[in-house]
PDB file of C-alpha atoms in Angstrom:
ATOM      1  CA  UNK A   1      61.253  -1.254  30.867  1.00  0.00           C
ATOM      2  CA  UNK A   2      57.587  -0.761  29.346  1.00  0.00           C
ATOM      3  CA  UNK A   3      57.879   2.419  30.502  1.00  0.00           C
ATOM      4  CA  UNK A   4      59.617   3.470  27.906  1.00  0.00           C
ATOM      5  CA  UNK A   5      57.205   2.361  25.831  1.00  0.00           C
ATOM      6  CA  UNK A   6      55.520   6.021  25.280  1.00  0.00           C
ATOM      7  CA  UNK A   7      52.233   7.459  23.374  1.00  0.00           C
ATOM      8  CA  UNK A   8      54.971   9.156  20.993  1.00  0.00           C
ATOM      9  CA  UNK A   9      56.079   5.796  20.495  1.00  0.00           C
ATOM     10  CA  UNK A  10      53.156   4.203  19.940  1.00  0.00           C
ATOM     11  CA  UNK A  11      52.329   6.509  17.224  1.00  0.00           C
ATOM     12  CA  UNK A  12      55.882   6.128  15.714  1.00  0.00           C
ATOM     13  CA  UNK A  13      54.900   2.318  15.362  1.00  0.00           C
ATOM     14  CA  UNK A  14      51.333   2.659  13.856  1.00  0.00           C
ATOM     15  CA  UNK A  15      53.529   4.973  11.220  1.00  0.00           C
ATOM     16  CA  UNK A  16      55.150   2.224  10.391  1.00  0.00           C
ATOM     17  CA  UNK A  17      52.001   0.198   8.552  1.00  0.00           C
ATOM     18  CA  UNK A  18      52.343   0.562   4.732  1.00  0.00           C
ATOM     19  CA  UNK A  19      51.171  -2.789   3.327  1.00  0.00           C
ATOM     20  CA  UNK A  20      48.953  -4.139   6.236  1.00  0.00           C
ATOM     21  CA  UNK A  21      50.711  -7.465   6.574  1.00  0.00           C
ATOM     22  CA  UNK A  22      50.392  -8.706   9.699  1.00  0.00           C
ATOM     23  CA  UNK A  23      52.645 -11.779  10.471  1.00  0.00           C
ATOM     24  CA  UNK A  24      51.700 -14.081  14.068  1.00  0.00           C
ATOM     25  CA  UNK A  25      55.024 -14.526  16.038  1.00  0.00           C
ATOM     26  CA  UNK A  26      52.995 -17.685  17.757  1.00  0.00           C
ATOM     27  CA  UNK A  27      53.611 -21.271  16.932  1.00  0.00           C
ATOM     28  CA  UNK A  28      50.516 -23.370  17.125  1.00  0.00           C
ATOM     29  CA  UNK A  29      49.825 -25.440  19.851  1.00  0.00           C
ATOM     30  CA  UNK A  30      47.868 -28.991  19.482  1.00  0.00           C
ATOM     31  CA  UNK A  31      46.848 -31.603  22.145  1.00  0.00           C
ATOM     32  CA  UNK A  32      49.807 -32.675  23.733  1.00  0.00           C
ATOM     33  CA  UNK A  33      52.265 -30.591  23.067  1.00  0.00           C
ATOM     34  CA  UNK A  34      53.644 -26.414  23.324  1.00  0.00           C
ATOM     35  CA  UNK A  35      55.034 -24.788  20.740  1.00  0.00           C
ATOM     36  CA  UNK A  36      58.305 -23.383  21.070  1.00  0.00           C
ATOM     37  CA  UNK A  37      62.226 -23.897  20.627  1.00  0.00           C
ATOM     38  CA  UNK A  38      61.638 -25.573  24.196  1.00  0.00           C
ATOM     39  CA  UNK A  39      59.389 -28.499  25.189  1.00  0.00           C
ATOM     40  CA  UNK A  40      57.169 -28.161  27.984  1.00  0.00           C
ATOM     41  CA  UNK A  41      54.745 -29.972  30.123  1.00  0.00           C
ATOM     42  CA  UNK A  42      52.099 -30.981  27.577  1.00  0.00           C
ATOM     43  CA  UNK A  43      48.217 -29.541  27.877  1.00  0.00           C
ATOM     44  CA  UNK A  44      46.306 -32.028  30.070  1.00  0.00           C
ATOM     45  CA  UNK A  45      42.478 -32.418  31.353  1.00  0.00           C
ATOM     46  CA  UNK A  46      41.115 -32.161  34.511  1.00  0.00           C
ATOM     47  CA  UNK A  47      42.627 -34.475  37.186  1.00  0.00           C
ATOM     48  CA  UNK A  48      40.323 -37.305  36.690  1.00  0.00           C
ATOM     49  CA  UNK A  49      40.164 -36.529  33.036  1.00  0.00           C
ATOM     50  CA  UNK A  50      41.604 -38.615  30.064  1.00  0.00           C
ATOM     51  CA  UNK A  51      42.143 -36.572  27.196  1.00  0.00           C
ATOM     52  CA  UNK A  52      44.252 -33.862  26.823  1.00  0.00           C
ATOM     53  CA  UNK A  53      42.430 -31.151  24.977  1.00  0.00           C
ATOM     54  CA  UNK A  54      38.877 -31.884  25.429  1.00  0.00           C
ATOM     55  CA  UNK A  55      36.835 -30.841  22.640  1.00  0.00           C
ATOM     56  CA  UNK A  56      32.654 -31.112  22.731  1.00  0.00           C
ATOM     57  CA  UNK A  57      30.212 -30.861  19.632  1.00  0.00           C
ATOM     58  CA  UNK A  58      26.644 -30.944  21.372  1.00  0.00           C
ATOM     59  CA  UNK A  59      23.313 -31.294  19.796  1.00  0.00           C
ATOM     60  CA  UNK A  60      20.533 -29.624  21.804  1.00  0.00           C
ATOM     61  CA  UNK A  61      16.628 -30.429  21.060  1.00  0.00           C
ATOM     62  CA  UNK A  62      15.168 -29.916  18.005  1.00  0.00           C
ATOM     63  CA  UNK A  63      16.753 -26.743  17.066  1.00  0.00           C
ATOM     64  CA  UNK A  64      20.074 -28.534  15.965  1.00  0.00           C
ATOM     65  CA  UNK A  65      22.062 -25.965  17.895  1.00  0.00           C
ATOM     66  CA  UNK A  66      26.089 -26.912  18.561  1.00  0.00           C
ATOM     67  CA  UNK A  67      28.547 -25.952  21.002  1.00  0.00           C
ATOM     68  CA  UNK A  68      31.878 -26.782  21.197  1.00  0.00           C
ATOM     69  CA  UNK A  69      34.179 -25.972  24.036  1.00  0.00           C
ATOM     70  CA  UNK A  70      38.218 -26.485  25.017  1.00  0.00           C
ATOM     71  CA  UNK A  71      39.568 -26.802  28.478  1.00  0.00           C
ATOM     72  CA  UNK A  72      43.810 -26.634  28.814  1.00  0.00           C
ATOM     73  CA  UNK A  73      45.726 -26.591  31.897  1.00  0.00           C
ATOM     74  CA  UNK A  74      49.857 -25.157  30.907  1.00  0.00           C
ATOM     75  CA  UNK A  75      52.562 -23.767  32.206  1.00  0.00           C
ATOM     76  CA  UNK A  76      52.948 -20.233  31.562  1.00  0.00           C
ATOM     77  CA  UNK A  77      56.372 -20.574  31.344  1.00  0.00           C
ATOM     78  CA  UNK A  78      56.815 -22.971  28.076  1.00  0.00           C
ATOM     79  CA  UNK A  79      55.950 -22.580  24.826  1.00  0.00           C
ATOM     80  CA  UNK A  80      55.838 -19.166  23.621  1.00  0.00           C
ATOM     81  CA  UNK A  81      55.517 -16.699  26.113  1.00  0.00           C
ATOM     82  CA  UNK A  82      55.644 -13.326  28.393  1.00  0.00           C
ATOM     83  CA  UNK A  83      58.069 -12.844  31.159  1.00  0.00           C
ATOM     84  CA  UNK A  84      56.366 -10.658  34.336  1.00  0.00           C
ATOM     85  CA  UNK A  85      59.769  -8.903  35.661  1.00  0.00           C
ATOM     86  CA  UNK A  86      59.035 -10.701  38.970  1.00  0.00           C
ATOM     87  CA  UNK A  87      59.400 -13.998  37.040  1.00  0.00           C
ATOM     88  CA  UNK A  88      63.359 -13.956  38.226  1.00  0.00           C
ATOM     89  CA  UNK A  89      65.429 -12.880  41.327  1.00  0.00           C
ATOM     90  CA  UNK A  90      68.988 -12.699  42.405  1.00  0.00           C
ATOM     91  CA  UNK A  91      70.363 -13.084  45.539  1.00  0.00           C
ATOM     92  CA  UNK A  92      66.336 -12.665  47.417  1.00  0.00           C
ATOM     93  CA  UNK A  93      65.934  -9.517  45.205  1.00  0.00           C
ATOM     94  CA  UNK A  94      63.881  -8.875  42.093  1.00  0.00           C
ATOM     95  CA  UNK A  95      63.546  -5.278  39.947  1.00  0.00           C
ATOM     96  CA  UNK A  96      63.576  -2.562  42.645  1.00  0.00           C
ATOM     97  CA  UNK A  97      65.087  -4.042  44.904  1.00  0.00           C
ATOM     98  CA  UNK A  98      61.589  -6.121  46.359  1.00  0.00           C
ATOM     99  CA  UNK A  99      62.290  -8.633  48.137  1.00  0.00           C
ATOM    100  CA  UNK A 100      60.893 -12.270  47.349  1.00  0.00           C
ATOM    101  CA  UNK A 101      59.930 -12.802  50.802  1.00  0.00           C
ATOM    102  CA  UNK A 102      57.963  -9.192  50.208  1.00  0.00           C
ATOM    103  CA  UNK A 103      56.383  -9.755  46.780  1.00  0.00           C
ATOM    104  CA  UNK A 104      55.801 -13.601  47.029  1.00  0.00           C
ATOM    105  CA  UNK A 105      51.714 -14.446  48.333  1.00  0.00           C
ATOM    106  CA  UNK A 106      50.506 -17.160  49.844  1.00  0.00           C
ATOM    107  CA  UNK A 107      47.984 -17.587  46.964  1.00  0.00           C
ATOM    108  CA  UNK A 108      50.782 -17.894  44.542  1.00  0.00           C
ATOM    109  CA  UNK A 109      52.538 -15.382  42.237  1.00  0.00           C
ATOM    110  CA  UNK A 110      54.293 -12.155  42.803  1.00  0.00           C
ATOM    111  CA  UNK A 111      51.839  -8.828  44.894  1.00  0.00           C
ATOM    112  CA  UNK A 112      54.368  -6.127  42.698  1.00  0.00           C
ATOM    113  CA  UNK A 113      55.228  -6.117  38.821  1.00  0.00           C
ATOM    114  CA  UNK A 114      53.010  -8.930  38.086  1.00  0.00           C
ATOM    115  CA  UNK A 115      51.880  -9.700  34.355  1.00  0.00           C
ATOM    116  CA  UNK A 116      48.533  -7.478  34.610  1.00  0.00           C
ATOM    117  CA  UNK A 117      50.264  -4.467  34.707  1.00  0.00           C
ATOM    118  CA  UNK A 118      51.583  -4.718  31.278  1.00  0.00           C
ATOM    119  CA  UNK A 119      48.312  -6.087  29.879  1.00  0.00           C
ATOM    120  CA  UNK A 120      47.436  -2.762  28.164  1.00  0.00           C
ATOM    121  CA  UNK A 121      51.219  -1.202  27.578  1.00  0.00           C
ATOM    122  CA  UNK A 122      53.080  -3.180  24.630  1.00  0.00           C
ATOM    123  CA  UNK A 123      52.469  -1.438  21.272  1.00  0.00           C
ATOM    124  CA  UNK A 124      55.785  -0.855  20.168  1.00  0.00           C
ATOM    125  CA  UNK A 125      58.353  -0.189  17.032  1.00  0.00           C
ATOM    126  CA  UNK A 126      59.943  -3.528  17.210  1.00  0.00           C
ATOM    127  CA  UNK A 127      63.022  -4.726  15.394  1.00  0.00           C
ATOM    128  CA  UNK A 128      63.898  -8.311  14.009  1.00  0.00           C
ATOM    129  CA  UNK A 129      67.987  -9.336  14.446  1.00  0.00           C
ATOM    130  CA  UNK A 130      68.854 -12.304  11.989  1.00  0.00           C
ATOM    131  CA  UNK A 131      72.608 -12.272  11.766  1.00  0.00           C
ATOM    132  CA  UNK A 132      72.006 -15.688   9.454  1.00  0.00           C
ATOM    133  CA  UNK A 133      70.405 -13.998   6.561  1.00  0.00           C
ATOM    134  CA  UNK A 134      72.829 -11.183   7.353  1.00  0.00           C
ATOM    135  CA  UNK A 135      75.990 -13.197   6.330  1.00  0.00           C
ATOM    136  CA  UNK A 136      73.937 -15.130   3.386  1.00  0.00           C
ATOM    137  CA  UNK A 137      72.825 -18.508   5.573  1.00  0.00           C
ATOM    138  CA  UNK A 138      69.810 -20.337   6.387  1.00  0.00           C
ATOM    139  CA  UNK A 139      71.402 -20.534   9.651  1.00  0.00           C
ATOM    140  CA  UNK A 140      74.100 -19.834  11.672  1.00  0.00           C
ATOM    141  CA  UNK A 141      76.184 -22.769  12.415  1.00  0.00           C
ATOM    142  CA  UNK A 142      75.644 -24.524  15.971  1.00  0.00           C
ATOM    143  CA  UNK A 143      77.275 -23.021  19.175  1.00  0.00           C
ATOM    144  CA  UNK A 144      77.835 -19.347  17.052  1.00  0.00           C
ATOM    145  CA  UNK A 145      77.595 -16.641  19.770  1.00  0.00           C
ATOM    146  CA  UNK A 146      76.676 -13.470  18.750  1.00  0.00           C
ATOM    147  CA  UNK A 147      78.099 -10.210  19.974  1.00  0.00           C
ATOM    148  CA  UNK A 148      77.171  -6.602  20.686  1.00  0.00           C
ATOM    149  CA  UNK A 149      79.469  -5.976  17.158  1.00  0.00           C
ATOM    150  CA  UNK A 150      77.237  -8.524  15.437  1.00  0.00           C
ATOM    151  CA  UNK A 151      74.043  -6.731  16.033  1.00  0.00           C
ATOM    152  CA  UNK A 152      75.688  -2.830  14.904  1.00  0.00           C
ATOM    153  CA  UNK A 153      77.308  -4.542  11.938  1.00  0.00           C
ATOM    154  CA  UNK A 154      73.161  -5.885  11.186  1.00  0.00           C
ATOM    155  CA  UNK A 155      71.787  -2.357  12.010  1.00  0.00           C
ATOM    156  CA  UNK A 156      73.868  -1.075   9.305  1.00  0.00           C
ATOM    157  CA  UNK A 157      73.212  -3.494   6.769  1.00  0.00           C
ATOM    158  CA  UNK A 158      69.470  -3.533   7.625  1.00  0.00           C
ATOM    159  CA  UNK A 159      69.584  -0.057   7.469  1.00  0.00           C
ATOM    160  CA  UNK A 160      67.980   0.511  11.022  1.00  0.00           C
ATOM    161  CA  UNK A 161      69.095   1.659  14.593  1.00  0.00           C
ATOM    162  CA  UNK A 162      67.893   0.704  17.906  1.00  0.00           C
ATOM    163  CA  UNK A 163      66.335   3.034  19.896  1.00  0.00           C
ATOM    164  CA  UNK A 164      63.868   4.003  23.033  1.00  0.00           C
ATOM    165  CA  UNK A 165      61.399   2.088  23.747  1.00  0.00           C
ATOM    166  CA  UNK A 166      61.773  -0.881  21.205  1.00  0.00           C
ATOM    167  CA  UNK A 167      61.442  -3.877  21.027  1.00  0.00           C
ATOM    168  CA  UNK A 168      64.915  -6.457  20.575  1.00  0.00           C
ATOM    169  CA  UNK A 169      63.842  -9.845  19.023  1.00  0.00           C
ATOM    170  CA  UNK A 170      66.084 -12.226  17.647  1.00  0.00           C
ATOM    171  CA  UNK A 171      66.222 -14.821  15.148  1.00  0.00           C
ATOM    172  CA  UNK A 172      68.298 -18.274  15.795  1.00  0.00           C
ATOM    173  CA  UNK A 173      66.309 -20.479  13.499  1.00  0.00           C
ATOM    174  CA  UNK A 174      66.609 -23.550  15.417  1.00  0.00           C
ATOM    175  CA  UNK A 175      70.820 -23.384  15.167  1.00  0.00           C
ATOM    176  CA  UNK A 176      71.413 -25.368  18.504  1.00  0.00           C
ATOM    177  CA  UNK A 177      73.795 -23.901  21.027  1.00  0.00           C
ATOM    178  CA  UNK A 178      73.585 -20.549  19.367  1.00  0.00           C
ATOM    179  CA  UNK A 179      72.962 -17.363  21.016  1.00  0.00           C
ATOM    180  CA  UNK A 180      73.396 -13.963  22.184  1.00  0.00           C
ATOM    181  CA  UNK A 181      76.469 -13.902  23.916  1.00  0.00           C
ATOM    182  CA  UNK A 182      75.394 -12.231  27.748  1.00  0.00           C
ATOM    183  CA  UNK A 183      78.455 -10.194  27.070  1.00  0.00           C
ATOM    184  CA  UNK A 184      76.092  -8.024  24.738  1.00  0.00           C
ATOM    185  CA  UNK A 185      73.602  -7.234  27.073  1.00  0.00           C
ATOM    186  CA  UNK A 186      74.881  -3.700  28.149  1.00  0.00           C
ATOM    187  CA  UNK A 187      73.635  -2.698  24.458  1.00  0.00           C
ATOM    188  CA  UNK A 188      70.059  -2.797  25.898  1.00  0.00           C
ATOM    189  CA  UNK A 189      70.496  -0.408  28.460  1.00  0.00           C
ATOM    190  CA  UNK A 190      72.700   1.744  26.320  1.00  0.00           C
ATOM    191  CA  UNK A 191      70.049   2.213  23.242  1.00  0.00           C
ATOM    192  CA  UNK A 192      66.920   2.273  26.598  1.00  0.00           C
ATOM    193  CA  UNK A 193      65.566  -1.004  24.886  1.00  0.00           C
ATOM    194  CA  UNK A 194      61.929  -1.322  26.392  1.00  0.00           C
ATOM    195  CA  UNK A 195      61.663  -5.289  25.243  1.00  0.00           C
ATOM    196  CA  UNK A 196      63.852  -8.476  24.456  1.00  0.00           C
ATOM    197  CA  UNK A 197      62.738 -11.179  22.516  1.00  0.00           C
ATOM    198  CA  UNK A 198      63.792 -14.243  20.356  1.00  0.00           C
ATOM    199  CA  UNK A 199      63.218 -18.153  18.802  1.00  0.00           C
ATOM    200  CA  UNK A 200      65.076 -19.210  22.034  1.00  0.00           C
ATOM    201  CA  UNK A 201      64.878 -19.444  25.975  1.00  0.00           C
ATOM    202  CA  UNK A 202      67.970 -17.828  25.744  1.00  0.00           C
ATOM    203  CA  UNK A 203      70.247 -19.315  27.742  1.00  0.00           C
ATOM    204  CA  UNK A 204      72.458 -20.597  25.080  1.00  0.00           C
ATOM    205  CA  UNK A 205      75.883 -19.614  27.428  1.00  0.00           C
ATOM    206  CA  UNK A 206      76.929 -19.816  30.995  1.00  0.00           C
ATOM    207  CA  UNK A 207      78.617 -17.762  33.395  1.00  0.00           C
ATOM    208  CA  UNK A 208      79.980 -18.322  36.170  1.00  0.00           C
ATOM    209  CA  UNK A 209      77.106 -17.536  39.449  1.00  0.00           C
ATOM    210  CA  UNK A 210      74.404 -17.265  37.388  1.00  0.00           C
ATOM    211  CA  UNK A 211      72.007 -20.187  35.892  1.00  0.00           C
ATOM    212  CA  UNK A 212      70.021 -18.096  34.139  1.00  0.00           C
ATOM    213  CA  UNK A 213      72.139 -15.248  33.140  1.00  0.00           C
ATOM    214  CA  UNK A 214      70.446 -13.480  30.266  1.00  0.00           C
ATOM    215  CA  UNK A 215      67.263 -13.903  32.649  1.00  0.00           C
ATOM    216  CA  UNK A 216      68.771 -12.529  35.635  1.00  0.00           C
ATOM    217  CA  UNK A 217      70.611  -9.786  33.979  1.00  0.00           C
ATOM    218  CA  UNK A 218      67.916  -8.634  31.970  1.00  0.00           C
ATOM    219  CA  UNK A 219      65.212  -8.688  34.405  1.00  0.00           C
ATOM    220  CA  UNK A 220      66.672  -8.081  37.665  1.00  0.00           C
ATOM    221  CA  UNK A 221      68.722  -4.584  37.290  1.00  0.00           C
ATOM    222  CA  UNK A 222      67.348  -3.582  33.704  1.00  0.00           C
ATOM    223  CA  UNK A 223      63.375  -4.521  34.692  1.00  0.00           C
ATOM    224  CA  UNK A 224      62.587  -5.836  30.945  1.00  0.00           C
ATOM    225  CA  UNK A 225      60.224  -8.460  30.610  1.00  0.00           C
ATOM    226  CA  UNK A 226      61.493 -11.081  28.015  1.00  0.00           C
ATOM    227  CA  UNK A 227      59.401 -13.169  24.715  1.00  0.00           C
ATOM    228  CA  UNK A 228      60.603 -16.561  24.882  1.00  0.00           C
ATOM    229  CA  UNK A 229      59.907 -19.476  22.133  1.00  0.00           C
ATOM    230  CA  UNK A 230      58.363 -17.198  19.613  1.00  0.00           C
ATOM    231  CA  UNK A 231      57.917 -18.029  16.398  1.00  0.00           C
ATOM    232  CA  UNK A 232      59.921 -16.061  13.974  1.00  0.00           C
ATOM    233  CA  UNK A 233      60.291 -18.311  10.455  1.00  0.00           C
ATOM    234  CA  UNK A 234      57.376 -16.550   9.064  1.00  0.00           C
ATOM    235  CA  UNK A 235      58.248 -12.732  10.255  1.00  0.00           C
ATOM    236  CA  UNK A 236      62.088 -12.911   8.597  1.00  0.00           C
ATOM    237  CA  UNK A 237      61.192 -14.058   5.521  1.00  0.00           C
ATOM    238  CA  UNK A 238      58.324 -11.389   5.383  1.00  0.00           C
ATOM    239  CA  UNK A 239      61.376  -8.885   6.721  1.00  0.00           C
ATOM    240  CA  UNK A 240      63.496 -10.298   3.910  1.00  0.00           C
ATOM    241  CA  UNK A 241      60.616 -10.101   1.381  1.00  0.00           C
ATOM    242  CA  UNK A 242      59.893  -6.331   2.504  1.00  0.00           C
ATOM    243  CA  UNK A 243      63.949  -5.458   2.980  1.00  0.00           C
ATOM    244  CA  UNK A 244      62.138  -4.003   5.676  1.00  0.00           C
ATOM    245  CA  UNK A 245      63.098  -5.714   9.382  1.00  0.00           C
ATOM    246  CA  UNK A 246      61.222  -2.829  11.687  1.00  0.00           C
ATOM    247  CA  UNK A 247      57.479  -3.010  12.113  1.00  0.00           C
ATOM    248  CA  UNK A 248      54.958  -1.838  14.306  1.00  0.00           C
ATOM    249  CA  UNK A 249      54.401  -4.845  17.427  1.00  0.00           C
ATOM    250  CA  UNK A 250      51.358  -5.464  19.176  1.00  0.00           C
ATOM    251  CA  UNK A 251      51.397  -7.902  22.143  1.00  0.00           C
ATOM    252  CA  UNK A 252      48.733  -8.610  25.384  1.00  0.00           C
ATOM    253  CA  UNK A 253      49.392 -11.152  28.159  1.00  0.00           C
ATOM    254  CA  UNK A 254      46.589 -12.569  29.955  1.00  0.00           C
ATOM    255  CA  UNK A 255      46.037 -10.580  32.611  1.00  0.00           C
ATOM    256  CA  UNK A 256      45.898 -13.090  35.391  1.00  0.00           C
ATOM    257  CA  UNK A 257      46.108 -11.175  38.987  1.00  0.00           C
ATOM    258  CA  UNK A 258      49.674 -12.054  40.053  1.00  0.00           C
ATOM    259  CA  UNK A 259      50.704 -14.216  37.502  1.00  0.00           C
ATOM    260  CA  UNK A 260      54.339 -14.087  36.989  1.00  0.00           C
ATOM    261  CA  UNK A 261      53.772 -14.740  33.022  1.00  0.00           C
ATOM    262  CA  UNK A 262      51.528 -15.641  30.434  1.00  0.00           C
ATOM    263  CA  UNK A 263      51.211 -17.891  27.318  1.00  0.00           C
ATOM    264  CA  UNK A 264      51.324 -14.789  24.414  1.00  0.00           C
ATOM    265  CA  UNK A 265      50.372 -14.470  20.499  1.00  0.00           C
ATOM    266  CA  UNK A 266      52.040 -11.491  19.655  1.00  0.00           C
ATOM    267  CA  UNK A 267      51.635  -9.790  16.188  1.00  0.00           C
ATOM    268  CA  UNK A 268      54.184  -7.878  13.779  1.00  0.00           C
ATOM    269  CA  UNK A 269      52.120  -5.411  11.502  1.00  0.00           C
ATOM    270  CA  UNK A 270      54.266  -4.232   8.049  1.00  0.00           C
TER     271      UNK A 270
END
């Protein structure tokens, strides 16, 4: 959990700034459409409204003064974006053992582990996974899974370990029906991961009782909120530049009261 996420680690991350190259993990949006590995409902205008991003240059008077403005109604949940831990529940129950008849309000969202209380907590030492450039590819081929063995053989050819309080993001590079295999996700709790991370909604695999399985499993008993449908092109090929795939992360939802996520534009900092 964030929690983990300490002022000891903080500082270990801002030690981690050599060259000042800061990298956005945030595909750009544009009328119409998210960014992201998945599609999503696009922006759109007001009800009665025709365009989709609406976008005013105004003269006013004599001065010649201008003012533009954007309105944008999305999903918080497509595109890239944060995970509150009461985004996902199993069997009625969420983190803690709430349950959703408990947390859920009649004015929408969750009352307990919404998105504002993370909005001041991730500055972390986060850690990039690409098992492609690993074995020499572009990317891996379609329906690879990857497996707890796959990410220790990369820590020791990367030259890095996982460790409190981190943050777990991982590159697919658009290789379709690839993934983490949910078989890894014990690792997490094992090295106390704080964060998880990736190109991907993640749910590459199935198993039986679960839809979502790397959701429910990673947020329900472990509490971790999740990045999904980050961009990470620009950040491995900075990592590969570097031969350096740790950096200091910086990341702040919006911190809507109750929301159970939030659109995000998270930065890596070399």
């Amino acid at each position: 959990t964030v929690n983990l996420i300490t002022p000891e680690k903080r500082k270990q991350a801002a030690a981690l700034v050599k060259s000042g190259i800061v990298v956005s993990l945030a595909p750009e949006t544009m009328p119409g459409k998210i960014g992201g590995s998945v599609p999503g409902p696009p922006f759109v205008g007001p009800p009665a409204g025709s365009s989709t991003i609406d976008v005013n240059f105004n003269k006013q008077g004599r001065t010649g003064w201008v003012h533009e403005h954007n309105y944008a109604l999305t999903s918080t949940h497509h595109g890239p974006h944060f995970d509150a831990v009461c985004h996902v529940a199993y069997e009625g129950k969420t983190y803690n053992g709430y349950s959703l008849t408990e947390i859920a309000t009649k004015e929408g969202g969750c009352s307990k582990m919404g998105i504002a209380g993370v909005k001041d907590k991730i500055v972390t030492r986060g850690i990039l996974v690409d098992v492609a450039r690993m074995k020499g590819l572009q990317r891996l081929e379609p329906g690879t899974h990857i497996y707890k063995e796959d990410i220790e053989a990369f820590e020791k050819w990367a030259s890095v370990k996982f460790g409190p309080g981190d943050l777990f993001l991982y590159r697919l590079g658009g290789s379709k029906g690839s993934g983490l295999d949910p078989s890894f996700i014990p690792f997490l709790k094992q090295r106390d991961i704080a964060l998880f991370g990736g190109d991907t909604a993640h749910e590459s695999f199935t198993v039986p009782g679960f839809d979502i399985p790397m959701h429910t499993v990673i947020m329900v008993p472990l509490g971790m909120n999740m990045f999904d449908n980050l961009d990470l092109e620009r950040l491995a090929d900075t990592a590969a530049k570097l031969k350096r795939w740790e950096f200091m992360f910086v990341a702040a939802p919006t911190p809507s009261t109750r929301g159970t996520g939030s659109q995000i534009s998270p930065l890596a900092i070399f």
